[in-house]
Coordinates of C-alpha atoms and ligand atoms in Angstrom, one line a residue:
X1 CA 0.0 0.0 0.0
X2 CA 2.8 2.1 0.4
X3 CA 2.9 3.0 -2.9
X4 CA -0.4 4.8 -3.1
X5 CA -0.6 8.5 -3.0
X6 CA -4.3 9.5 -1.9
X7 CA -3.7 12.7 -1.3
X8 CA -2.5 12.8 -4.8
X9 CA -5.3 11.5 -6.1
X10 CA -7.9 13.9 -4.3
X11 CA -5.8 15.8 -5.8
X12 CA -6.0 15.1 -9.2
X13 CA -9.8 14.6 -9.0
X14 CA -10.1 18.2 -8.0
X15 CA -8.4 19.6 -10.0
X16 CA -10.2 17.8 -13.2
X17 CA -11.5 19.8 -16.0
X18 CA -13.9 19.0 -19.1
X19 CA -14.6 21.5 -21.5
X20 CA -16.5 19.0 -24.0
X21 CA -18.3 15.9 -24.0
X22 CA -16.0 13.4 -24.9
X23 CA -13.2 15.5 -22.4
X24 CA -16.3 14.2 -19.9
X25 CA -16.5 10.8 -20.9
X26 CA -12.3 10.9 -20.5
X27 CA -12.6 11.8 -17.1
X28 CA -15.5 9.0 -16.3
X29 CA -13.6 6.2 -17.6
X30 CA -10.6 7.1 -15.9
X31 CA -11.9 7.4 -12.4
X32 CA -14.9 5.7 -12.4
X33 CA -14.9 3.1 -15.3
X34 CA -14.6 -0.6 -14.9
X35 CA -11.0 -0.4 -15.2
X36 CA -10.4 3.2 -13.8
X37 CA -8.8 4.4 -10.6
X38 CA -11.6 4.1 -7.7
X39 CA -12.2 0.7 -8.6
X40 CA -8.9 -0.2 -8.5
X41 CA -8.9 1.4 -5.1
X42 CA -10.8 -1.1 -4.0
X43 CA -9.6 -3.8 -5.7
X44 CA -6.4 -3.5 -3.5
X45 CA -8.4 -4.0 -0.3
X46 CA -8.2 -7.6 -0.1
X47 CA -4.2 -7.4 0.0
X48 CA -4.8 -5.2 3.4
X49 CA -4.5 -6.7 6.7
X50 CA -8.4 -6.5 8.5
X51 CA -7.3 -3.9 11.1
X52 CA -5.9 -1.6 8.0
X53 CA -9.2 -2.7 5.8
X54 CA -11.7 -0.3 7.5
X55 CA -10.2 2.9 7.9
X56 CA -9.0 2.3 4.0
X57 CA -12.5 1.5 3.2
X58 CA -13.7 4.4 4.7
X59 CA -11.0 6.6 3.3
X60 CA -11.8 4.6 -0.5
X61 CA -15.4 5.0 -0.5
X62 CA -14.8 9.2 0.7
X63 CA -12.2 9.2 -2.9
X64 CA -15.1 7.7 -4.4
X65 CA -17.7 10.1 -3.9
X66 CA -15.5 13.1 -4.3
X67 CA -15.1 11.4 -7.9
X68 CA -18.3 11.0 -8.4
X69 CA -19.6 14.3 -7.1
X70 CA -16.8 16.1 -9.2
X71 CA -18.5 14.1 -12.1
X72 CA -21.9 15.9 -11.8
X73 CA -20.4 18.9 -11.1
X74 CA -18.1 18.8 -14.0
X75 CA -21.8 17.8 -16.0
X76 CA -23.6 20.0 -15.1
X77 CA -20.8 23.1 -15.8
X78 CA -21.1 21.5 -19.3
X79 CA -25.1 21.8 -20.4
X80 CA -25.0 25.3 -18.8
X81 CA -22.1 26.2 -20.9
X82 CA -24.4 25.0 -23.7
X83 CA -27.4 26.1 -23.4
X84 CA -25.3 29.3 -22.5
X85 CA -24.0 29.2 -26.3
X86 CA -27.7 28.8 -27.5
X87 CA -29.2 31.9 -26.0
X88 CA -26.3 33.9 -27.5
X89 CA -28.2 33.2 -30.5
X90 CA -30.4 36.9 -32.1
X91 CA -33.5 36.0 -32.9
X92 CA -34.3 39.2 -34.2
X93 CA -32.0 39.1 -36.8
X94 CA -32.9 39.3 -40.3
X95 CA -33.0 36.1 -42.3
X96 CA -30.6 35.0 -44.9
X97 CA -32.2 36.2 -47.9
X98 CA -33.3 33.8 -50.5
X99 CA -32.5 34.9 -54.5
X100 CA -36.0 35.0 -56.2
X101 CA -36.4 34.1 -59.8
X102 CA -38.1 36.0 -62.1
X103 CA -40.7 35.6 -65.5
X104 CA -39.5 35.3 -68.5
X105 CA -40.3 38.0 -70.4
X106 CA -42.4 36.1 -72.5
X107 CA -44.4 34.8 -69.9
X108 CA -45.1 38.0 -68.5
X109 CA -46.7 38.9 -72.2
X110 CA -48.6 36.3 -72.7
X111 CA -50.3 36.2 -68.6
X112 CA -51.0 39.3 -69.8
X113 CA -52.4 38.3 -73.2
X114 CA -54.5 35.5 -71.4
X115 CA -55.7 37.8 -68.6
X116 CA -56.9 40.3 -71.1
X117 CA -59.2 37.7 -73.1
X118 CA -59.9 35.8 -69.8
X119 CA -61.9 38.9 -69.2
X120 CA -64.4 39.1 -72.0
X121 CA -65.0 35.2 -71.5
X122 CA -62.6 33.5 -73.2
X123 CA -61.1 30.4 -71.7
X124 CA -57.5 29.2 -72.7
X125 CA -57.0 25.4 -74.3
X126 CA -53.3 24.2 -74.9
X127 CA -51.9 21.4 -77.1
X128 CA -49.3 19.2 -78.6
X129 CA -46.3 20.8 -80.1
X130 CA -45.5 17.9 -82.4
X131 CA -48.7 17.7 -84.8
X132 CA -49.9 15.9 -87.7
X133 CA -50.3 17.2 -91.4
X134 CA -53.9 17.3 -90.9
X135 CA -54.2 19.2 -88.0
X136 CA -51.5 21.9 -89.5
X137 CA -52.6 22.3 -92.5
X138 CA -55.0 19.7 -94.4
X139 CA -57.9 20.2 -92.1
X140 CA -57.2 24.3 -92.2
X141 CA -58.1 24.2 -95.6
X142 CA -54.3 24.2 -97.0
X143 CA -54.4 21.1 -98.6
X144 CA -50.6 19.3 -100.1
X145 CA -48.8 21.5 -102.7
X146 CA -51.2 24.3 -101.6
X147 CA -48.5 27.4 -101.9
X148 CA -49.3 28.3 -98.6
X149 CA -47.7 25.7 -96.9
X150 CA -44.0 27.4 -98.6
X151 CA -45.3 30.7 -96.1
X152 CA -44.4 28.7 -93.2
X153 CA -41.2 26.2 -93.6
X154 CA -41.9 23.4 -91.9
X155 CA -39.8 21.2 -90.1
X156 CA -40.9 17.5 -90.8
X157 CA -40.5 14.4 -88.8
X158 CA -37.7 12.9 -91.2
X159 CA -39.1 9.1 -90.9
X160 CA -42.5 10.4 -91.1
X161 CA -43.7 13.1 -93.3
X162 CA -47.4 13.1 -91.4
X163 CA -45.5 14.0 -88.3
X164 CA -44.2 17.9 -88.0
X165 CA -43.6 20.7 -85.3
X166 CA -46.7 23.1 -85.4
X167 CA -46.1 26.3 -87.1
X168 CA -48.9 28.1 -85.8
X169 CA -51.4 27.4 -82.8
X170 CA -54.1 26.7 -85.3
X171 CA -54.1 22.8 -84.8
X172 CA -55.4 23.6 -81.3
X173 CA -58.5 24.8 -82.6
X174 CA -58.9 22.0 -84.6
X175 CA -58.7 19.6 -82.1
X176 CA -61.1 21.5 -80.0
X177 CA -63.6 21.8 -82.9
X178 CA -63.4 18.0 -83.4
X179 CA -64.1 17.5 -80.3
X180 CA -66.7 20.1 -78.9
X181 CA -69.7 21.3 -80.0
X182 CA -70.3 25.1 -80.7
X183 CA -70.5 28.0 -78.8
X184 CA -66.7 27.7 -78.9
X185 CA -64.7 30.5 -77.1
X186 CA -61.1 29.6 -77.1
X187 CA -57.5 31.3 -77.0
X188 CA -54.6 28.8 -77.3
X189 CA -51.1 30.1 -76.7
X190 CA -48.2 27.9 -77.3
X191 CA -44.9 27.4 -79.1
X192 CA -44.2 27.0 -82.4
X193 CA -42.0 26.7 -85.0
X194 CA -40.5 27.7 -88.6
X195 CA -37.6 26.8 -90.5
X196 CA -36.0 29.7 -90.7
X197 CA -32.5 31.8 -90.6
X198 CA -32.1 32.8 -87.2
X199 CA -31.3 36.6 -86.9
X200 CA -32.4 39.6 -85.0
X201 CA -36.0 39.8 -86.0
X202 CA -36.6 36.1 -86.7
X203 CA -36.6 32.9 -85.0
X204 CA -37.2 29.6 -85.8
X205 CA -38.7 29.1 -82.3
X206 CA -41.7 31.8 -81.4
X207 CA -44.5 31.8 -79.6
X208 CA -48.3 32.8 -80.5
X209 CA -51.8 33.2 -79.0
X210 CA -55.1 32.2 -81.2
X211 CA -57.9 32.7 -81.0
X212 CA -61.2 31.1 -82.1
X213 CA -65.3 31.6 -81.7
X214 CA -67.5 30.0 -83.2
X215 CA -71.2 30.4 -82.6
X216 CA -74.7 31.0 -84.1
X217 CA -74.4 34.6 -84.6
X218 CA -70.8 35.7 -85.0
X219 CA -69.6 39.2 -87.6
X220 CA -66.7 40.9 -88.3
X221 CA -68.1 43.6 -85.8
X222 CA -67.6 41.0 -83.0
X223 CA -63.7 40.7 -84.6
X224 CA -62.8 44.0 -84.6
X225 CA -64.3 44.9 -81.5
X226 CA -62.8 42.2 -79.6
X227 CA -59.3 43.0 -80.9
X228 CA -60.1 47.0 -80.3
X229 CA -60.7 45.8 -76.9
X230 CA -57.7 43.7 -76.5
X231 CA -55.1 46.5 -78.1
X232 CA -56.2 49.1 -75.4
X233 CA -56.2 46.9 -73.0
X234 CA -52.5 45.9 -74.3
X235 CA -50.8 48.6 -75.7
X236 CA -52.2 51.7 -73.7
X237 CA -55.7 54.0 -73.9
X238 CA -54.1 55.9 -76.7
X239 CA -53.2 53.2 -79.2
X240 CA -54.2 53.5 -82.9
X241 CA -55.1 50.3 -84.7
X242 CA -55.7 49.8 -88.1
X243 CA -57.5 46.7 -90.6
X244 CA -55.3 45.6 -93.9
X245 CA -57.3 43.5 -95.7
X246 CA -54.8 40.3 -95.9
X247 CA -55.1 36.4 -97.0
X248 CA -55.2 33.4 -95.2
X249 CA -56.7 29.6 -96.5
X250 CA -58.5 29.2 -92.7
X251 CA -60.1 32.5 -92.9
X252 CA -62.5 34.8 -95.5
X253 CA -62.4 37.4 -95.4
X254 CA -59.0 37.5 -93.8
X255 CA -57.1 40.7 -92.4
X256 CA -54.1 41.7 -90.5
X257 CA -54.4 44.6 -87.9
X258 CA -51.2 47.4 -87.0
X259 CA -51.0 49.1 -83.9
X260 CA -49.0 52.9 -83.8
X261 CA -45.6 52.5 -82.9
X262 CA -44.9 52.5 -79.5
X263 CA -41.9 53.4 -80.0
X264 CA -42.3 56.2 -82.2
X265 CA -45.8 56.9 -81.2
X266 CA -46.5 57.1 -85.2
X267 CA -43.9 59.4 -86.2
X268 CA -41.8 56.8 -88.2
X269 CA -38.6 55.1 -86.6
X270 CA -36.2 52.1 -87.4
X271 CA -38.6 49.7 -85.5
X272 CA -41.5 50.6 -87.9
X273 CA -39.1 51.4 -91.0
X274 CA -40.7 54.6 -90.5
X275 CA -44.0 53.7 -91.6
X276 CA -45.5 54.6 -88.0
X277 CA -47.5 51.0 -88.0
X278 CA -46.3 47.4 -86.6
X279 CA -48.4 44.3 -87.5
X280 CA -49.0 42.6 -84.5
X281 CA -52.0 39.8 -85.6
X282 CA -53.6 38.2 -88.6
X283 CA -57.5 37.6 -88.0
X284 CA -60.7 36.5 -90.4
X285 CA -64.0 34.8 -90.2
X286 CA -63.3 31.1 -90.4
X287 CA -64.0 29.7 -93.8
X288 CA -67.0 27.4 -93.6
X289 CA -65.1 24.3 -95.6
X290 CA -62.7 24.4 -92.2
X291 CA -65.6 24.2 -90.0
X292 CA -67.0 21.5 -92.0
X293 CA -63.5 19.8 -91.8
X294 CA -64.3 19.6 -88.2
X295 CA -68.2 18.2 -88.7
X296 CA -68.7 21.6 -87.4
X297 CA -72.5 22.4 -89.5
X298 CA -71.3 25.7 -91.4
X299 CA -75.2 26.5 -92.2
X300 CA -75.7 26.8 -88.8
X301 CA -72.2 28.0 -87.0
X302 CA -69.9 30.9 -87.7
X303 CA -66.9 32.5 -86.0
X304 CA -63.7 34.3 -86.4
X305 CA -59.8 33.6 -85.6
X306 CA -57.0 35.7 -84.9
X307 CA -53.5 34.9 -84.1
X308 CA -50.6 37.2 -82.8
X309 CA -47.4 36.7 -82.1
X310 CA -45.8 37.0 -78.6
X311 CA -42.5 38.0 -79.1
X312 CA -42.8 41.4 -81.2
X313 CA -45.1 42.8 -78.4
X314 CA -42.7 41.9 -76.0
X315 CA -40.3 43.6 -77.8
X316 CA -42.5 46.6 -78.4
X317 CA -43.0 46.6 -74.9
X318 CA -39.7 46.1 -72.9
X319 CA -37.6 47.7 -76.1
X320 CA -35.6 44.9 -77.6
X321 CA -33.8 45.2 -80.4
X322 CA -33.2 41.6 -81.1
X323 CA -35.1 38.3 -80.7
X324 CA -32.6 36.2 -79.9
X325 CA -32.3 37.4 -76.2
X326 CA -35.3 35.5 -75.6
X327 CA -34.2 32.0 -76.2
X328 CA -30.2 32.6 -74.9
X329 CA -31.8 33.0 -71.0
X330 CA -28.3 35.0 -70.1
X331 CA -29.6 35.4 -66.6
X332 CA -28.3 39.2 -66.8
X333 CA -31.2 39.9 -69.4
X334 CA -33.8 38.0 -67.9
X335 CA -33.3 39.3 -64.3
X336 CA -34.4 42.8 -65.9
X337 CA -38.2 41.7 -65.8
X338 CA -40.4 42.3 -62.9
X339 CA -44.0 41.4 -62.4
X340 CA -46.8 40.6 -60.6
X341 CA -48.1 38.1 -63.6
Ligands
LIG401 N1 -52.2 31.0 -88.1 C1 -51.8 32.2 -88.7 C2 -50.3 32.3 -88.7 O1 -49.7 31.7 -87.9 C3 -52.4 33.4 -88.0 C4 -53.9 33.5 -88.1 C5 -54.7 32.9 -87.1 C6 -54.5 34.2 -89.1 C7 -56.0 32.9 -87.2 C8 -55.9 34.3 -89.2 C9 -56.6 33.6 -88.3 O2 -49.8 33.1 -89.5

């Protein structure tokens, strides 16, 4: 026994430190584990003579407690140091802000295309992008080797001429016809696309928005009024708009209606190669062979179409200069657009 240094080790248990967890759990095993120092304390007990064995006992089991009591003390310093470290945290700090995307520009145009015929009751009906010959053009009254189909160069599907990538929104309306009967009030936006050189003013990926009505009673009137309504609406109180009559094998009588400049205001400028006008639609009263294409009964049902492009509003609107900025998505252009739409 002479080798044991209590005093030593009441020592070293006092002055015992843990500034983490596993510093803790270090302490634990070395005074108090299986293995560690108390017990070994007592494991030397049997080698003492019985007169020695009791006030060693006593004297063991006072090292033990001190251990153990130094233990929760060092335990409790520990969560209090914690939790002390929690309420350090400022709750009334501001957040980390999150970035926020924004609309494409033309998205933006055409919620605001839909919103504007959402309000005088039309209701909006999307569709395929890949379409069929008939839908495209047979059952719109352009029927093969008609020379409108060289106005809009299509791309084909090449194992399957039948099969092609719209190049207007009219299929839509086909399909709706075909399946629904009259009063029909539609608008269908959508992609589409063209076969053509890419450059500043043409794509061959653009967007449009049609429209169709068919119904008992339907004029021109109802045409021009709608789209009288829907350039206000669009362009500003003070827009001029203007009827050219125009051709298209869907529609007769067919027209095309200009808006003033916006740019300009109808003093002439670059955008409108100084003409003060920019066609923004091409519109007409469906011809009766198209409604009958669709077992739509053309004695009975009438109705008028118009289709406008997206992009040269949006271009009009937010002055771009070139239409390729639309399909590059350089996120420095496209952060520029703001809106509640
Ligand atoms: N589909 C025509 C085009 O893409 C536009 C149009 C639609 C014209 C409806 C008249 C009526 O050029």
């Amino acid at each position: 026994m002479a080798d044991l240094d209590l005093e030593q080790l009441i020592k070293e248990i006092e002055q015992s430190t843990a500034s983490s967890i596993s510093e803790l759990e270090q302490y634990r095993v070395r005074y108090l584990g299986k293995k560690g120092k108390v017990k070994e304390l007592f494991s030397r007990l049997k080698d003492a003579d019985a007169e020695a064995r009791e006030t060693l006992g006593a004297k063991f089991n006072d090292i033990k407690y001190r251990a153990e009591a130094k233990f929760e003390s060092l335990k409790s310093k520990l969560s209090s140091k914690k939790s002390g470290e929690e309420n350090e945290m400022d709750l009334s700090r501001p957040g980390v802000p999150l970035p926020l995307g924004t609309r494409h520009p033309i998205s933006i145009v055409r919620n605001q295309m839909i919103k504007i015929f959402e309000h005088i009751g039309f209701t909006v009906s999307e569709g395929p992008e890949i379409e069929t010959d008939w839908n495209n053009f047979t059952a719109l009254n352009i029927p093969e080797d008609h020379p409108a189909r060289d106005m809009q160069d299509t791309f084909f599907l090449q194992t399957d001429p039948d099969i092609l990538l719209r190049t207007h929104t009219s299929p839509q309306q086909i399909r709706v016809m075909e399946s629904t009967a009259p009063p029909i009030r539609i608008i269908c936006p959508g992609r589409v696309y063209r076969n053509e050189t890419v450059s500043a003013r043409a794509h061959c990926i653009f967007h449009q928005i049609e429209g169709l009505y068919i119904d008992e009673s339907v004029s021109f009137t109802d045409l021009k009024q709608t789209l009288y309504y829907f350039a206000k609406e669009m362009f500003g109180e003070d827009t001029k708009t203007r009827f050219r009559p125009s051709y298209f094998p869907f529609t007769e009588p067919s027209a095309e209606m200009d808006i003033s400049c916006l740019i300009c205001k109808g003093e002439g400028c670059p955008v409108c190669k100084h003409s003060g006008w920019v066609e923004i639609l091409g519109c007409g009263m469906v011809d009766p062979s198209v409604l009958e294409n669709c077992n739509i009964d053309s004695s009975k049902y009438m109705g008028y179409a118009f289709g406008l492009g997206i992009e040269r509003p949006a271009m009009l609107k937010y002055q771009i200069d070139d239409i390729r900025l639309f399909f590059e998505n350089d996120i420095r252009f496209l952060e520029q657009f703001q809106s509640a739409l």
